[in-house]
């Protein structure tokens, strides 16, 4: 069975500082990996995904994540955060097709001025 | 605009009443999903449906029921048998060959 662990429940950071949100997964087979972002009282929006190919994937708003198969990790990073990045971030895995997404518990990123 | 709509955004019910949450999508996606979100627990799958007139239980199906009579619609009924129904409910959809799921805005259900 697959599982996802997000190592930090909350990450406070000052504006323009770098941030890393950690995600580790366990699976005996290959998986597809995702980061979703959720703003207060809203649904989830896909931030970025790893399906195959380059292990470094980027989003349009400056986030990036690196798939590390040996460490079974998919950490999310941003070199300089903005107030508007304040949200909850979820890491998720799936076996693909119509298999369910398995989510981590989420990391609440709080960006302070 | 294509997307997923959930209504209502906020819903209040008395304990012992059944309540139905609406989910409609115009993305022409085959599969639809219902998740429950509780603080600090991420999202947990309640039910999912890959095609019309077929659905499967997820991890926490007890106390819930669904139907899939149309491709666009996947309503969720929270029955009185659900012991802790107060939560944020999210509907999602996906299509064959596309691994990510697209989410609706959610319905916050409060049962007192």
CSV table of C-alpha atoms in Angstrom, one decimal:
chain,number,residue,atom,x,y,z
A,1,UNK,CA,0.0,0.0,0.0
A,2,UNK,CA,1.1,3.5,-0.7
A,3,UNK,CA,1.4,6.2,1.9
A,4,UNK,CA,2.5,9.9,2.0
A,5,UNK,CA,4.2,11.7,4.9
A,6,UNK,CA,4.5,15.4,5.0
A,7,UNK,CA,7.1,16.1,7.6
A,8,UNK,CA,6.0,19.5,8.8
A,9,UNK,CA,2.5,20.4,9.7
A,10,UNK,CA,3.3,24.1,9.7
A,11,UNK,CA,6.0,26.2,8.2
A,12,UNK,CA,6.3,29.9,9.1
A,13,UNK,CA,8.6,32.0,7.0
A,14,UNK,CA,9.3,35.6,6.2
A,15,UNK,CA,8.5,37.2,2.9
A,16,UNK,CA,11.3,36.8,0.3
A,17,UNK,CA,12.9,34.0,2.2
A,18,UNK,CA,13.4,30.5,0.7
A,19,UNK,CA,11.1,27.6,1.7
A,20,UNK,CA,11.1,23.9,1.5
A,21,UNK,CA,8.1,21.7,2.2
A,22,UNK,CA,9.0,18.1,2.6
A,23,UNK,CA,7.2,15.1,1.3
A,24,UNK,CA,8.2,11.4,1.5
A,25,UNK,CA,6.2,8.5,0.2
A,26,UNK,CA,6.3,4.8,0.4
A,27,UNK,CA,5.4,2.4,-2.4
A,28,UNK,CA,6.6,-0.9,-3.7
A,29,UNK,CA,5.8,0.1,-7.3
A,30,UNK,CA,6.3,3.2,-9.4
A,31,UNK,CA,4.0,6.1,-8.6
A,32,UNK,CA,3.0,9.5,-10.0
A,33,UNK,CA,3.5,12.5,-7.7
A,34,UNK,CA,1.6,15.7,-7.2
A,35,UNK,CA,1.6,18.9,-5.2
A,36,UNK,CA,-1.7,20.6,-4.7
A,37,UNK,CA,-2.4,24.0,-3.0
A,38,UNK,CA,-5.5,25.0,-1.1
A,39,UNK,CA,-6.4,28.5,-0.2
A,40,UNK,CA,-8.8,29.0,2.8
A,41,UNK,CA,-12.2,27.6,2.2
A,42,UNK,CA,-11.5,26.6,-1.4
A,43,UNK,CA,-10.9,23.5,-3.3
A,44,UNK,CA,-7.5,22.1,-4.3
A,45,UNK,CA,-5.5,23.4,-7.2
A,46,UNK,CA,-2.8,21.4,-8.9
A,47,UNK,CA,0.5,23.1,-8.4
A,48,UNK,CA,2.8,20.6,-10.2
A,49,UNK,CA,3.2,17.0,-11.0
A,50,UNK,CA,5.9,14.4,-11.8
A,51,UNK,CA,4.8,11.7,-14.2
A,52,UNK,CA,8.1,10.7,-15.9
A,53,UNK,CA,11.2,12.3,-17.5
A,54,UNK,CA,13.1,15.1,-15.8
A,55,UNK,CA,13.1,14.7,-12.0
A,56,UNK,CA,12.9,18.5,-11.5
A,57,UNK,CA,9.4,19.9,-12.3
A,58,UNK,CA,8.4,23.6,-12.1
A,59,UNK,CA,5.2,25.5,-11.7
A,60,UNK,CA,4.3,28.8,-13.3
A,61,UNK,CA,4.5,30.7,-10.0
A,62,UNK,CA,8.1,29.8,-9.1
A,63,UNK,CA,7.7,26.6,-7.1
A,64,UNK,CA,9.7,23.6,-8.1
A,65,UNK,CA,9.8,20.0,-6.8
A,66,UNK,CA,12.4,17.3,-7.3
A,67,UNK,CA,11.6,13.6,-7.5
A,68,UNK,CA,14.2,11.5,-5.7
A,69,UNK,CA,13.6,7.9,-6.2
A,70,UNK,CA,16.3,6.6,-3.9
A,71,UNK,CA,15.1,8.7,-1.0
A,72,UNK,CA,11.4,8.3,-2.0
A,73,UNK,CA,10.9,12.1,-1.7
A,74,UNK,CA,9.2,14.9,-3.6
A,75,UNK,CA,10.1,18.0,-1.7
A,76,UNK,CA,8.6,21.4,-2.8
A,77,UNK,CA,10.8,24.5,-2.9
A,78,UNK,CA,10.6,28.1,-3.7
A,79,UNK,CA,13.6,30.4,-3.6
A,80,UNK,CA,11.6,33.5,-2.5
A,81,UNK,CA,8.1,33.4,-1.1
A,82,UNK,CA,5.4,36.0,-1.2
A,83,UNK,CA,2.5,36.8,1.2
A,84,UNK,CA,0.2,35.4,-1.4
A,85,UNK,CA,1.8,31.9,-1.1
A,86,UNK,CA,0.2,31.6,2.3
A,87,UNK,CA,-1.9,28.4,1.9
A,88,UNK,CA,-2.0,24.7,2.7
A,89,UNK,CA,0.0,22.4,0.5
A,90,UNK,CA,-0.7,18.8,-0.1
A,91,UNK,CA,1.6,16.1,-1.5
A,92,UNK,CA,-0.2,13.2,-3.2
A,93,UNK,CA,0.7,10.0,-5.0
A,94,UNK,CA,-1.2,7.7,-7.3
A,95,UNK,CA,-0.6,4.5,-9.2
A,96,UNK,CA,-2.2,6.1,-12.2
A,97,UNK,CA,-5.3,5.4,-14.3
A,98,UNK,CA,-8.4,5.6,-12.1
A,99,UNK,CA,-6.4,4.7,-8.9
A,100,UNK,CA,-7.1,6.9,-6.0
A,101,UNK,CA,-4.9,9.8,-5.0
A,102,UNK,CA,-3.3,9.3,-1.6
A,103,UNK,CA,-2.7,12.5,0.2
A,104,UNK,CA,-0.4,13.6,2.9
A,105,UNK,CA,-1.8,15.4,6.0
A,106,UNK,CA,-0.8,18.8,4.5
A,107,UNK,CA,1.6,21.6,5.4
A,108,UNK,CA,0.4,25.0,6.3
A,109,UNK,CA,2.7,27.6,4.9
A,110,UNK,CA,2.4,31.0,6.6
A,111,UNK,CA,4.4,33.8,5.0
A,112,UNK,CA,4.9,36.8,7.3
A,113,UNK,CA,5.9,40.4,6.2
B,1,UNK,CA,-15.7,27.8,-18.6
B,2,UNK,CA,-15.2,24.1,-17.8
B,3,UNK,CA,-15.0,23.1,-14.3
B,4,UNK,CA,-16.6,21.4,-11.3
B,5,UNK,CA,-19.4,23.0,-9.2
B,6,UNK,CA,-20.4,22.0,-5.8
B,7,UNK,CA,-23.5,23.4,-4.0
B,8,UNK,CA,-24.2,24.7,-1.6
B,9,UNK,CA,-20.9,26.1,-0.2
B,10,UNK,CA,-22.2,26.0,3.4
B,11,UNK,CA,-24.7,23.5,4.7
B,12,UNK,CA,-26.2,23.2,8.1
B,13,UNK,CA,-28.3,20.2,9.3
B,14,UNK,CA,-29.6,18.8,12.5
B,15,UNK,CA,-28.3,15.5,13.8
B,16,UNK,CA,-30.4,12.6,12.5
B,17,UNK,CA,-31.2,14.1,9.1
B,18,UNK,CA,-29.8,12.9,5.8
B,19,UNK,CA,-28.3,15.5,3.5
B,20,UNK,CA,-27.3,15.4,-0.1
B,21,UNK,CA,-24.3,17.3,-1.5
B,22,UNK,CA,-24.3,18.2,-5.2
B,23,UNK,CA,-21.4,17.8,-7.6
B,24,UNK,CA,-21.6,18.6,-11.3
B,25,UNK,CA,-18.8,18.7,-13.9
B,26,UNK,CA,-18.7,19.9,-17.5
B,27,UNK,CA,-15.2,18.7,-18.2
B,28,UNK,CA,-16.5,15.5,-19.9
B,29,UNK,CA,-14.5,13.5,-17.4
B,30,UNK,CA,-15.2,9.8,-16.9
B,31,UNK,CA,-14.3,9.4,-13.3
B,32,UNK,CA,-15.6,11.3,-10.3
B,33,UNK,CA,-14.5,11.2,-6.6
B,34,UNK,CA,-15.7,12.4,-3.2
B,35,UNK,CA,-13.2,13.2,-0.5
B,36,UNK,CA,-13.7,14.3,3.1
B,37,UNK,CA,-11.2,16.8,4.6
B,38,UNK,CA,-10.7,17.2,8.4
B,39,UNK,CA,-8.1,19.4,10.0
B,40,UNK,CA,-4.7,17.8,10.1
B,41,UNK,CA,-5.8,14.7,8.3
B,42,UNK,CA,-5.5,15.6,4.7
B,43,UNK,CA,-8.1,14.2,2.3
B,44,UNK,CA,-9.7,10.8,2.6
B,45,UNK,CA,-11.6,9.1,-0.2
B,46,UNK,CA,-15.3,8.3,0.4
B,47,UNK,CA,-16.5,7.0,-2.9
B,48,UNK,CA,-15.4,7.1,-6.6
B,49,UNK,CA,-17.0,6.3,-9.9
B,50,UNK,CA,-15.3,5.4,-13.1
B,51,UNK,CA,-18.4,5.2,-15.4
B,52,UNK,CA,-22.1,5.9,-15.2
B,53,UNK,CA,-24.1,3.6,-13.1
B,54,UNK,CA,-21.0,2.2,-11.3
B,55,UNK,CA,-19.2,3.3,-8.2
B,56,UNK,CA,-16.8,1.9,-5.6
B,57,UNK,CA,-16.3,2.4,-1.9
B,58,UNK,CA,-13.2,4.4,-0.8
B,59,UNK,CA,-11.5,4.2,2.5
B,60,UNK,CA,-14.3,5.8,4.6
B,61,UNK,CA,-17.6,4.9,2.9
B,62,UNK,CA,-19.6,4.0,6.0
B,63,UNK,CA,-22.5,6.3,6.5
B,64,UNK,CA,-22.4,7.7,3.0
B,65,UNK,CA,-24.1,6.8,-0.3
B,66,UNK,CA,-23.7,8.0,-3.9
B,67,UNK,CA,-25.3,7.6,-7.3
B,68,UNK,CA,-24.0,8.1,-10.8
B,69,UNK,CA,-27.0,8.3,-13.1
B,70,UNK,CA,-25.4,10.9,-15.4
B,71,UNK,CA,-21.8,11.4,-16.5
B,72,UNK,CA,-21.8,15.0,-15.3
B,73,UNK,CA,-23.3,14.4,-11.8
B,74,UNK,CA,-22.1,12.5,-8.7
B,75,UNK,CA,-24.2,13.5,-5.7
B,76,UNK,CA,-23.2,12.4,-2.2
B,77,UNK,CA,-25.7,11.7,0.6
B,78,UNK,CA,-24.5,11.9,4.1
B,79,UNK,CA,-26.8,9.7,6.1
B,80,UNK,CA,-27.7,9.7,9.8
B,81,UNK,CA,-25.5,6.7,10.2
B,82,UNK,CA,-22.4,8.8,9.7
B,83,UNK,CA,-21.1,9.4,13.2
B,84,UNK,CA,-19.1,12.5,12.6
B,85,UNK,CA,-20.5,14.2,9.5
B,86,UNK,CA,-19.2,17.7,10.2
B,87,UNK,CA,-16.4,18.2,7.7
B,88,UNK,CA,-15.3,19.9,4.4
B,89,UNK,CA,-16.4,17.7,1.4
B,90,UNK,CA,-14.5,17.9,-1.9
B,91,UNK,CA,-15.6,16.5,-5.2
B,92,UNK,CA,-13.1,15.8,-8.0
B,93,UNK,CA,-12.9,14.4,-11.5
B,94,UNK,CA,-10.4,12.9,-13.8
B,95,UNK,CA,-10.1,11.4,-17.2
B,96,UNK,CA,-8.5,8.3,-18.6
B,97,UNK,CA,-4.8,8.8,-19.4
B,98,UNK,CA,-4.7,12.0,-17.3
B,99,UNK,CA,-3.4,11.2,-13.8
B,100,UNK,CA,-4.3,14.4,-12.0
B,101,UNK,CA,-7.7,15.1,-10.5
B,102,UNK,CA,-9.5,18.4,-10.7
B,103,UNK,CA,-11.3,19.6,-7.6
B,104,UNK,CA,-14.5,21.6,-7.0
B,105,UNK,CA,-14.6,24.4,-4.5
B,106,UNK,CA,-16.0,22.2,-1.7
B,107,UNK,CA,-19.0,22.1,0.6
B,108,UNK,CA,-18.6,22.7,4.3
B,109,UNK,CA,-21.2,20.7,6.2
B,110,UNK,CA,-22.0,21.4,9.8
B,111,UNK,CA,-24.2,19.0,11.8
B,112,UNK,CA,-25.4,20.0,15.2
